[in-house]
XYZ file of C-alpha atoms in Angstrom:
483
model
C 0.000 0.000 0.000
C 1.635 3.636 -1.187
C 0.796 7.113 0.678
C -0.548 9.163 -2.237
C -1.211 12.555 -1.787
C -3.220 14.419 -3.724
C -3.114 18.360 -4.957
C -6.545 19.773 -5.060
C -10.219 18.445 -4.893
C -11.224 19.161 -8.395
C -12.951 16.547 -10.346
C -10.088 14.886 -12.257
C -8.657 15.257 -8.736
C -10.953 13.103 -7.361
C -11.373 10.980 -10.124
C -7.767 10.166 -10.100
C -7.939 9.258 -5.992
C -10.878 7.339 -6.237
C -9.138 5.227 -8.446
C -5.987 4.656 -6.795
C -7.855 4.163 -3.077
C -9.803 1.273 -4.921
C -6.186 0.019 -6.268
C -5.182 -0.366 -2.260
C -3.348 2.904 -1.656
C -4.163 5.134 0.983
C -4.968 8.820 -0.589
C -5.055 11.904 0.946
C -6.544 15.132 -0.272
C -5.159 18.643 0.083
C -7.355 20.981 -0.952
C -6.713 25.075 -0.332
C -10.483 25.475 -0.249
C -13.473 24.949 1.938
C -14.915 22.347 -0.557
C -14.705 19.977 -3.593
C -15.516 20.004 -7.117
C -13.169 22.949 -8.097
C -14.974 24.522 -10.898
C -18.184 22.847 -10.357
C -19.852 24.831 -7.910
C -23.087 26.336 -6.698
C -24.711 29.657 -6.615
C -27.990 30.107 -4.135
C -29.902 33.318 -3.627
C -33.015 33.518 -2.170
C -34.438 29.934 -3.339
C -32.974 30.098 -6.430
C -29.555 27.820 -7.394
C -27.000 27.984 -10.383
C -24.221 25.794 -11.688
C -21.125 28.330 -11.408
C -18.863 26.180 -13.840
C -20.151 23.796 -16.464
C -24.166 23.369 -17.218
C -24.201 20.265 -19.188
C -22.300 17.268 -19.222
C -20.882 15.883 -22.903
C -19.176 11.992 -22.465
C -20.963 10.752 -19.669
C -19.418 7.453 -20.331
C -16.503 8.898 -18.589
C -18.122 9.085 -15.249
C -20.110 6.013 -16.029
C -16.940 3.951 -16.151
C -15.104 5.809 -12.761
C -18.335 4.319 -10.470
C -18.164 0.955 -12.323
C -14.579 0.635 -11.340
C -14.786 1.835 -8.354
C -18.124 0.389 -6.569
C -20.995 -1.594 -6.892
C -23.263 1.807 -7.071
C -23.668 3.082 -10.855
C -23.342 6.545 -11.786
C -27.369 6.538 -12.543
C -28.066 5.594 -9.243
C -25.834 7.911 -7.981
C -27.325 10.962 -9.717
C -30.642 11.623 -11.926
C -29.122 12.540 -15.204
C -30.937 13.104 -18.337
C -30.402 13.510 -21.743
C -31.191 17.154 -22.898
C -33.450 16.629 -25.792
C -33.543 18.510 -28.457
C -30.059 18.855 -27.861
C -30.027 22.867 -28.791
C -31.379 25.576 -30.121
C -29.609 28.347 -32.407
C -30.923 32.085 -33.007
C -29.145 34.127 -35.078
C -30.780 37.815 -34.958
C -28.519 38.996 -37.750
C -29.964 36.424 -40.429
C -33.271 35.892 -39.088
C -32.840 32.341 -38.110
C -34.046 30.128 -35.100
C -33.307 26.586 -34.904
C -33.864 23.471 -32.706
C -31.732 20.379 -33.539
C -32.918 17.373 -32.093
C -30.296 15.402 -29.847
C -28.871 12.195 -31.809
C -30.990 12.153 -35.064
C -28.505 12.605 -37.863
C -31.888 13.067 -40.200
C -34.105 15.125 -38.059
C -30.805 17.547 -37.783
C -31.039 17.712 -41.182
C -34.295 18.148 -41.820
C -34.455 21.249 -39.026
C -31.278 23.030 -41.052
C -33.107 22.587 -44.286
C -36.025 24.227 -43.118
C -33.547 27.055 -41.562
C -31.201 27.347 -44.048
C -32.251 25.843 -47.236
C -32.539 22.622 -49.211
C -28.974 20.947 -48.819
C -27.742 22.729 -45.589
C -28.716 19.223 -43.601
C -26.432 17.153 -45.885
C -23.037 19.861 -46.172
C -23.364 19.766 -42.263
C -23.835 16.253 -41.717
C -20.814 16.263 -44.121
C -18.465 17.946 -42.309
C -19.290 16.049 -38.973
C -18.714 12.553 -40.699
C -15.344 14.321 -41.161
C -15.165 14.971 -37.958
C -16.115 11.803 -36.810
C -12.696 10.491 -38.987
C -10.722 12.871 -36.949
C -12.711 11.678 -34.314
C -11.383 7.760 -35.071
C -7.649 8.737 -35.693
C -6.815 10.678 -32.600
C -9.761 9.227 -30.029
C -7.531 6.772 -28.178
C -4.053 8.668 -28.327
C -5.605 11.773 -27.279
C -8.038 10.765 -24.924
C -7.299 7.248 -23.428
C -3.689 6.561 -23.460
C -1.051 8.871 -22.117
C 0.521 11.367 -24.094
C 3.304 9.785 -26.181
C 6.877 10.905 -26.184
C 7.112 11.833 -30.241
C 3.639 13.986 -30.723
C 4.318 14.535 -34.239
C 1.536 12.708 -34.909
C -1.017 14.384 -32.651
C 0.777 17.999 -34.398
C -0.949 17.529 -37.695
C -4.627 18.489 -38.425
C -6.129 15.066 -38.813
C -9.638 16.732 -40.142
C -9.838 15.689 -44.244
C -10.467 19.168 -45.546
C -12.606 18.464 -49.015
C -10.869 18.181 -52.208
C -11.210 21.907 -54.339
C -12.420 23.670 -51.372
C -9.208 25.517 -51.051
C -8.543 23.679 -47.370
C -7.263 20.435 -48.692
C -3.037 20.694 -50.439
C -2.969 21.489 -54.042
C -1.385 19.542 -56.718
C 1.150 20.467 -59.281
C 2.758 17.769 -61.818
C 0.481 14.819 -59.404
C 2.672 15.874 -56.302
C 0.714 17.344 -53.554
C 2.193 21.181 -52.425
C 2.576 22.174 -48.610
C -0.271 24.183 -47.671
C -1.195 25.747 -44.345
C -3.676 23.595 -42.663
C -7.128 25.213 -42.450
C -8.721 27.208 -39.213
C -12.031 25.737 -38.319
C -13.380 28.911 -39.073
C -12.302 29.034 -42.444
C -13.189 24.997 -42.450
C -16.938 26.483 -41.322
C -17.250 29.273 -44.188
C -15.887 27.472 -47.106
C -17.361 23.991 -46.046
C -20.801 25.173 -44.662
C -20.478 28.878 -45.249
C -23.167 32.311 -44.003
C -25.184 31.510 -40.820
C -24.859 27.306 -40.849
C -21.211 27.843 -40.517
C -21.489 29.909 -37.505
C -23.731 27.755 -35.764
C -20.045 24.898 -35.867
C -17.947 27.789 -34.973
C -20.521 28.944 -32.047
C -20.450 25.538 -30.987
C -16.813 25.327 -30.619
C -15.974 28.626 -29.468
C -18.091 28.043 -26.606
C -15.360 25.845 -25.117
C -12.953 29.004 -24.933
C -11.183 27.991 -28.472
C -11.067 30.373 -31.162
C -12.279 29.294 -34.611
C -10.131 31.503 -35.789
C -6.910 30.399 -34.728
C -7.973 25.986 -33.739
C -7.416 23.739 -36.563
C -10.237 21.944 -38.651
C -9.919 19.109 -35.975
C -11.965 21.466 -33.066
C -14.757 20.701 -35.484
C -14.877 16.964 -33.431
C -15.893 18.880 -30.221
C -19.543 19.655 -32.238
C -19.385 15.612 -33.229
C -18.600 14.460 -29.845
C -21.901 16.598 -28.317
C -24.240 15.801 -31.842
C -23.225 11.755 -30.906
C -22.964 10.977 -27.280
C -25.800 13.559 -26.060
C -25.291 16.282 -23.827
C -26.500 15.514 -20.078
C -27.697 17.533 -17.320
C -27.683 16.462 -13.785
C -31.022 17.021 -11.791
C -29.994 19.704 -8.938
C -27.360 20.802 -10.553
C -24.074 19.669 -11.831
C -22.681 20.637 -8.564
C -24.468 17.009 -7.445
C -22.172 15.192 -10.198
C -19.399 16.327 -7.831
C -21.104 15.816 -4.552
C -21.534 12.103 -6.009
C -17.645 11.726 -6.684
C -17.031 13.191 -3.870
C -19.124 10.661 -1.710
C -17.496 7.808 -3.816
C -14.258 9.025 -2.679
C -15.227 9.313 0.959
C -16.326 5.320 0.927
C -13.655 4.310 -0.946
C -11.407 5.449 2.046
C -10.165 8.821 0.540
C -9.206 11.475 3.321
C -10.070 15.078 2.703
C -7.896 17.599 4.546
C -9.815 21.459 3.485
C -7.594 24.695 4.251
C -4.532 22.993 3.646
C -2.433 25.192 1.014
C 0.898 23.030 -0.494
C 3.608 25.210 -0.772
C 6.101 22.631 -1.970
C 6.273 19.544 -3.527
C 9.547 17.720 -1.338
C 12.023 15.658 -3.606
C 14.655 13.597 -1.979
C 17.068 11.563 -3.794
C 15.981 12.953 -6.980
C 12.309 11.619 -6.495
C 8.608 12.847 -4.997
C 9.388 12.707 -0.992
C 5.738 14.350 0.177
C 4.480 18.146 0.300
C 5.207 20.873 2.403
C 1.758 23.048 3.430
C 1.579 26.519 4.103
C 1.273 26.100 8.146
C 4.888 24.355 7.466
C 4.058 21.199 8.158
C 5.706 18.061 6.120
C 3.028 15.357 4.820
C 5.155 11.919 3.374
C 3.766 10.432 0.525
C 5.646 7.789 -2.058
C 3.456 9.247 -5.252
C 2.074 13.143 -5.733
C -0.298 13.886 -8.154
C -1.172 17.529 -8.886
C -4.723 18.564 -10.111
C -3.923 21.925 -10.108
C -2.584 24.158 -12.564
C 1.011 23.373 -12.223
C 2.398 27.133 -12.778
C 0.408 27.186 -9.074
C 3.163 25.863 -7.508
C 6.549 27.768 -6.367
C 8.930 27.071 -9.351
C 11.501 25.049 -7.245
C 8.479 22.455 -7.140
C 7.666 22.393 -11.061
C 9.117 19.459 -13.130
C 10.756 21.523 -15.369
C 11.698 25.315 -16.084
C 8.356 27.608 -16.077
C 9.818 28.811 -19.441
C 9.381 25.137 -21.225
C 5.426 24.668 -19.884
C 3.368 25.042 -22.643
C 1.918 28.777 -22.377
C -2.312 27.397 -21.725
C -2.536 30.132 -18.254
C -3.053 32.774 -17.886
C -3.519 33.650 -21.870
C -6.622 31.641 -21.487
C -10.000 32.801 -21.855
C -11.927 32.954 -18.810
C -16.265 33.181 -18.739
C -18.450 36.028 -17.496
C -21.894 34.634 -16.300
C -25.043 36.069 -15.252
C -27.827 34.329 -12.828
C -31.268 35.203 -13.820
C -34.002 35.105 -10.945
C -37.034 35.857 -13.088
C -40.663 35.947 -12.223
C -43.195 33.724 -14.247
C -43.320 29.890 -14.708
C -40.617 28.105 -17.275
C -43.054 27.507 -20.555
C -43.349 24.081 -21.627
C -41.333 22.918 -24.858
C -38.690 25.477 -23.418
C -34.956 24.427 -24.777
C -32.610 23.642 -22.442
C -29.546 25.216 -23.965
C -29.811 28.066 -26.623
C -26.867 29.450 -28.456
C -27.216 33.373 -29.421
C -25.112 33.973 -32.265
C -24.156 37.741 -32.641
C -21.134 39.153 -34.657
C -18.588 39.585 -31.998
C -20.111 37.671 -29.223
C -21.865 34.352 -28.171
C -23.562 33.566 -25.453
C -25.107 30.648 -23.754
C -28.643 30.377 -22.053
C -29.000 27.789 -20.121
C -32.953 26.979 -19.161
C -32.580 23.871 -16.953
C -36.805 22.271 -16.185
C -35.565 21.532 -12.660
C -37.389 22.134 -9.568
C -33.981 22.408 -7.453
C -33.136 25.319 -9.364
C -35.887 27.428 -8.489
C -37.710 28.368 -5.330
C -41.693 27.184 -6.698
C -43.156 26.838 -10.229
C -44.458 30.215 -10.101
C -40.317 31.335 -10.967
C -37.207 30.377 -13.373
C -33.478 30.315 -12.560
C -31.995 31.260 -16.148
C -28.008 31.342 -16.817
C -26.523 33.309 -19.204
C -22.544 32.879 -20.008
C -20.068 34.103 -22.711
C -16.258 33.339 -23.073
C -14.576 36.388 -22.626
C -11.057 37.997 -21.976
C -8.744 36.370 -18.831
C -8.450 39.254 -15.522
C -11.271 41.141 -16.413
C -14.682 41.382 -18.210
C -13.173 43.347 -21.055
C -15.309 44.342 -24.016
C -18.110 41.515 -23.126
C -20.734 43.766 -20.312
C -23.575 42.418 -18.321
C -25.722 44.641 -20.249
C -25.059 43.078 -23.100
C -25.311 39.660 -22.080
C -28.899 40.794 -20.872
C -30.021 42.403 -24.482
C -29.016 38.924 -26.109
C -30.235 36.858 -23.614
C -33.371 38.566 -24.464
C -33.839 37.382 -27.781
C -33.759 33.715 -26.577
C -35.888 34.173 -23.193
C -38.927 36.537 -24.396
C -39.841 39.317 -22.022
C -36.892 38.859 -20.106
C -36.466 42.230 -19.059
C -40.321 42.936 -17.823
C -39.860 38.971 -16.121
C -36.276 40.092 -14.110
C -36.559 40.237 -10.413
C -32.654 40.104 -9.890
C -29.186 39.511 -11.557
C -25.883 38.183 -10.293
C -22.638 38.564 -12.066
C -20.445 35.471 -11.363
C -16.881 37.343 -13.083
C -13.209 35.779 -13.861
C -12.186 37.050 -10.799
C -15.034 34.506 -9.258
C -13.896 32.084 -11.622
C -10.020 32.737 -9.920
C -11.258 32.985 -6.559
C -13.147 29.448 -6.525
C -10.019 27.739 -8.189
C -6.621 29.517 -8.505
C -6.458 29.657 -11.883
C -4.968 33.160 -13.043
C -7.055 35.351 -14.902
C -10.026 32.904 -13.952
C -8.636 30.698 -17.208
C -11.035 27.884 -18.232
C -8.775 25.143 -19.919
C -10.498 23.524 -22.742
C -9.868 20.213 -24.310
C -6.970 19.112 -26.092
C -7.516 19.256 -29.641
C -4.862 17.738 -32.196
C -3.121 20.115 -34.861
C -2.057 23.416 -34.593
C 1.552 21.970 -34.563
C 0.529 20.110 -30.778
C 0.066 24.145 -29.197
C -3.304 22.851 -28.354
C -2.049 20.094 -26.727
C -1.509 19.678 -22.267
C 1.769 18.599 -20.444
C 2.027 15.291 -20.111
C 0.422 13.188 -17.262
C 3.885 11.978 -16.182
C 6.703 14.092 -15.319
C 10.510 14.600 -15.377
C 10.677 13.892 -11.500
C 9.855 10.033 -10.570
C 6.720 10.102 -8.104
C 5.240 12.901 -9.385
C 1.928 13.303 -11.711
C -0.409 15.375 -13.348
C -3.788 15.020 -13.499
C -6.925 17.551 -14.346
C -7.805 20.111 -16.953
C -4.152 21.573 -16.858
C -2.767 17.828 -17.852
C -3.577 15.910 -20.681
C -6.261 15.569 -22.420
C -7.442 19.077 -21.380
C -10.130 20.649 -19.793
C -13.794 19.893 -19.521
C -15.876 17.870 -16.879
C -15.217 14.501 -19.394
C -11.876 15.475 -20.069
C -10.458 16.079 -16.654
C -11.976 13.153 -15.954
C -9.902 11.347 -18.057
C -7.029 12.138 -16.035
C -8.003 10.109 -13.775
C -7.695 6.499 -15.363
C -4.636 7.443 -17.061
C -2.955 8.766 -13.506
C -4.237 5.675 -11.835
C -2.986 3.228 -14.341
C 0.746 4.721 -14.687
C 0.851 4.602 -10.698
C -0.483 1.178 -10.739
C 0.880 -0.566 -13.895
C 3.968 1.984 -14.377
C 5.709 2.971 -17.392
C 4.090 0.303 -19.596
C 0.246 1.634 -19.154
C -0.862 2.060 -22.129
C -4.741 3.056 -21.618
C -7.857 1.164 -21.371
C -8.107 -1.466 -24.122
């Protein structure tokens, strides 16, 4: 049995322990907070609640397969998750558009996008996702379920097939094909789909903090991954997804230990010794794992020089998000999630039908979120987010009892992360900048894990982390991922 100790309480955090305490280690927590979940917390005012970090959950299969393998309870009986059907809904002011897509009907999404966009919209978008779904097959299990390899040349290039004579795909002179710059999902989304259906695949993405402009084609399997597995919504809030890991921890013999700040990670003979916490007090452990933000710790405790960790801080986008109390019932056939496309800015309404949320049926707890600038609000105000909010909640300014601004300096305050940064997945291309330090590091004994480790951020991605951390501390070197 190994003392592993265990940097932070966010949900790869936890995913990771659970794992390991069910593998016959004794885990310990240290979390800086007063709670778990990291991102995933909880807003309540005056009967009404809100999710503070992610609203829906894409992959459940992720946190499906963490309470098979580590108890007899099932996620579903864990938590009351369901399916958010139709899947979402798209206005777009500027062209005159509103659309529902259904959640996994390849068809009916076709047959909505016709009717919005014309005969032939369905099948060029259904296209570009059954590209996506190749990128989808080439990179799935190197970039999600086995560590990150040593030579990521291969995870560097774009693996999306740009179509032949679209001007994405390389050109061809004397039947030898010509270096080209790989294509920007944006340019992917107006040359492949092109007007208002291609900003309904960059909306999509850029929702997840990644700019179409600069990701490769590849971001495009973040829409695939949500149009195929479903996105899921956890009844009382996605705050109860972590209460549930967090309970699975607790009875697989995981100790917490809240208000306890590391200050160092301790190395002796050139391996992980244990942490030193801010009251000065030395905690022995054989294995660390971090599920922080590395860059969090002094620098005599990172791995490597702070000049060689892939810049994905500070420089990342954080989210500015307002909590709606409004008066009035929620209507029926009201979409869960509705994208408002604008030139310049997106946001995200979130409309959950839960009784949790809410103090009666007489009111509705609406959440309204856009990606915006790390440190500050910048050019994205509340005001703002209110006027386009209203065009996917009618009346919303006659129905408003109250708002709350939840800022990146919230966003920094809850977890550490400067600016407030939200990591986003790992996406392959871009020449690997998109990719996340490895899950294993230069110093034996010592381990990543979370959104700041590969494969990225995300509820499903951090998650991740934790059967790759688990399986390199219990099978070593030669893990190679679930088969």
């Amino acid at each position: 049995m190994a003392r592993i100790a265990v940097i932070g309480a966010g949900m790869g955090a936890m995913a990771t322990a659970a794992r390991l305490a069910v593998a016959g280690h004794r885990v310990t927590v240290y979390e800086r907070g007063a709670t778990y979940g990291g991102a995933v917390g909880r807003y309540e005012r005056e009967g009404f609640a809100f999710d503070t970090g992610p609203g829906l959950l894409h992959l459940p299969a992720v946190y499906r397969d963490l309470f098979v393998k580590t108890g007899k309870r099932s996620l579903e009986t864990c938590v009351d998750m369901a399916q958010a059907d139709p899947a979402v809904r798209h206005v777009l002011p500027h062209h005159g558009v509103d659309v529902t897509l259904p959640g996994a009907s390849r068809s009916g999404v076709a047959a909505a996008l016709d009717e919005a966009f014309g005969q032939g919209a369905g099948e060029r978008w259904n296209a570009v996702l059954g590209r996506a779904r190749d990128a989808w097959d080439a990179t799935r299990r190197p970039l999600l379920e086995e560590p990150l390899p040593a030579d990521r040349r291969a995870l560097a290039a774009d693996p999306y097939p740009a179509v032949r004579r679209s001007g994405l795909s390389p050109s061809y002179r004397w039947g030898f094909p010509q270096r080209r710059r790989t294509p920007t999902l944006a340019e992917v989304a107006d040359r492949e789909l092109g007007g208002g259906l291609g900003e309904l695949l960059t909306g999509l993405v850029g929702a997840y903090g990644i700019d179409p402009g600069l990701a490769p084609g590849s971001a495009a399997v973040l829409p695939y991954m949500e149009q195929t597995f479903g996105s899921w919504y956890v009844r009382g809030g996605m705050r109860a997804l972590a209460t549930a890991v967090h309970e699975r921890c607790r009875e697989r013999g995981v100790e917490f230990v809240f208000g306890a700040e590391v200050r160092e990670v301790v190395t002796a003979g050139g391996r992980v010794a244990g942490l030193l916490l801010a009251d000065g007090s030395e905690v022995a452990a054989d294995s660390v794992v971090c599920g922080i933000d590395p860059r969090l710790l002094p620098a005599a405790s990172l791995p490597w020089p702070p000049e060689a960790v892939p810049a994905r801080g500070a420089d990342l986008p954080s989210r500015l998000s307002l909590f709606l109390a409004l008066r009035g019932a929620r209507p029926a056939g009201t979409v869960h999630r509705t994208l408002v496309h604008s030139p310049g800015l997106d946001v995200t309404v979130l409309r959950p039908d839960d009784p949790a949320t809410r103090p009666d049926a007489d009111h509705e707890a609406v959440t309204v979120t856009a990606v915006c600038g790390p440190g500050s609000t910048g050019a994205v105000e509340p005001d703002r987010l209110l006027e386009l909010a209203g065009k996917a909640v009618p009346g919303l300014r006659e129905r408003l009892l109250w708002h709350e601004a939840h800022t990146p300096a919230d966003v920094e305050a809850a977890t550490g992360a400067p600016g407030g940064s939200v990591p986003a997945p790992a996406l392959a291309g871009a020449g690997g900048r998109l990719l996340y330090p490895a899950n294993t590091t230069a110093v034996p004994g010592l381990y990543l894990a979370g959104g700041w480790a590969h494969p990225g951020g995300g509820l499903a991605h951090a998650g991740m982390t934790g059967a790759l951390v688990a399986g390199l501390i219990v099978e070593g070197a030669e893990f190679r991922g679930s088969q």
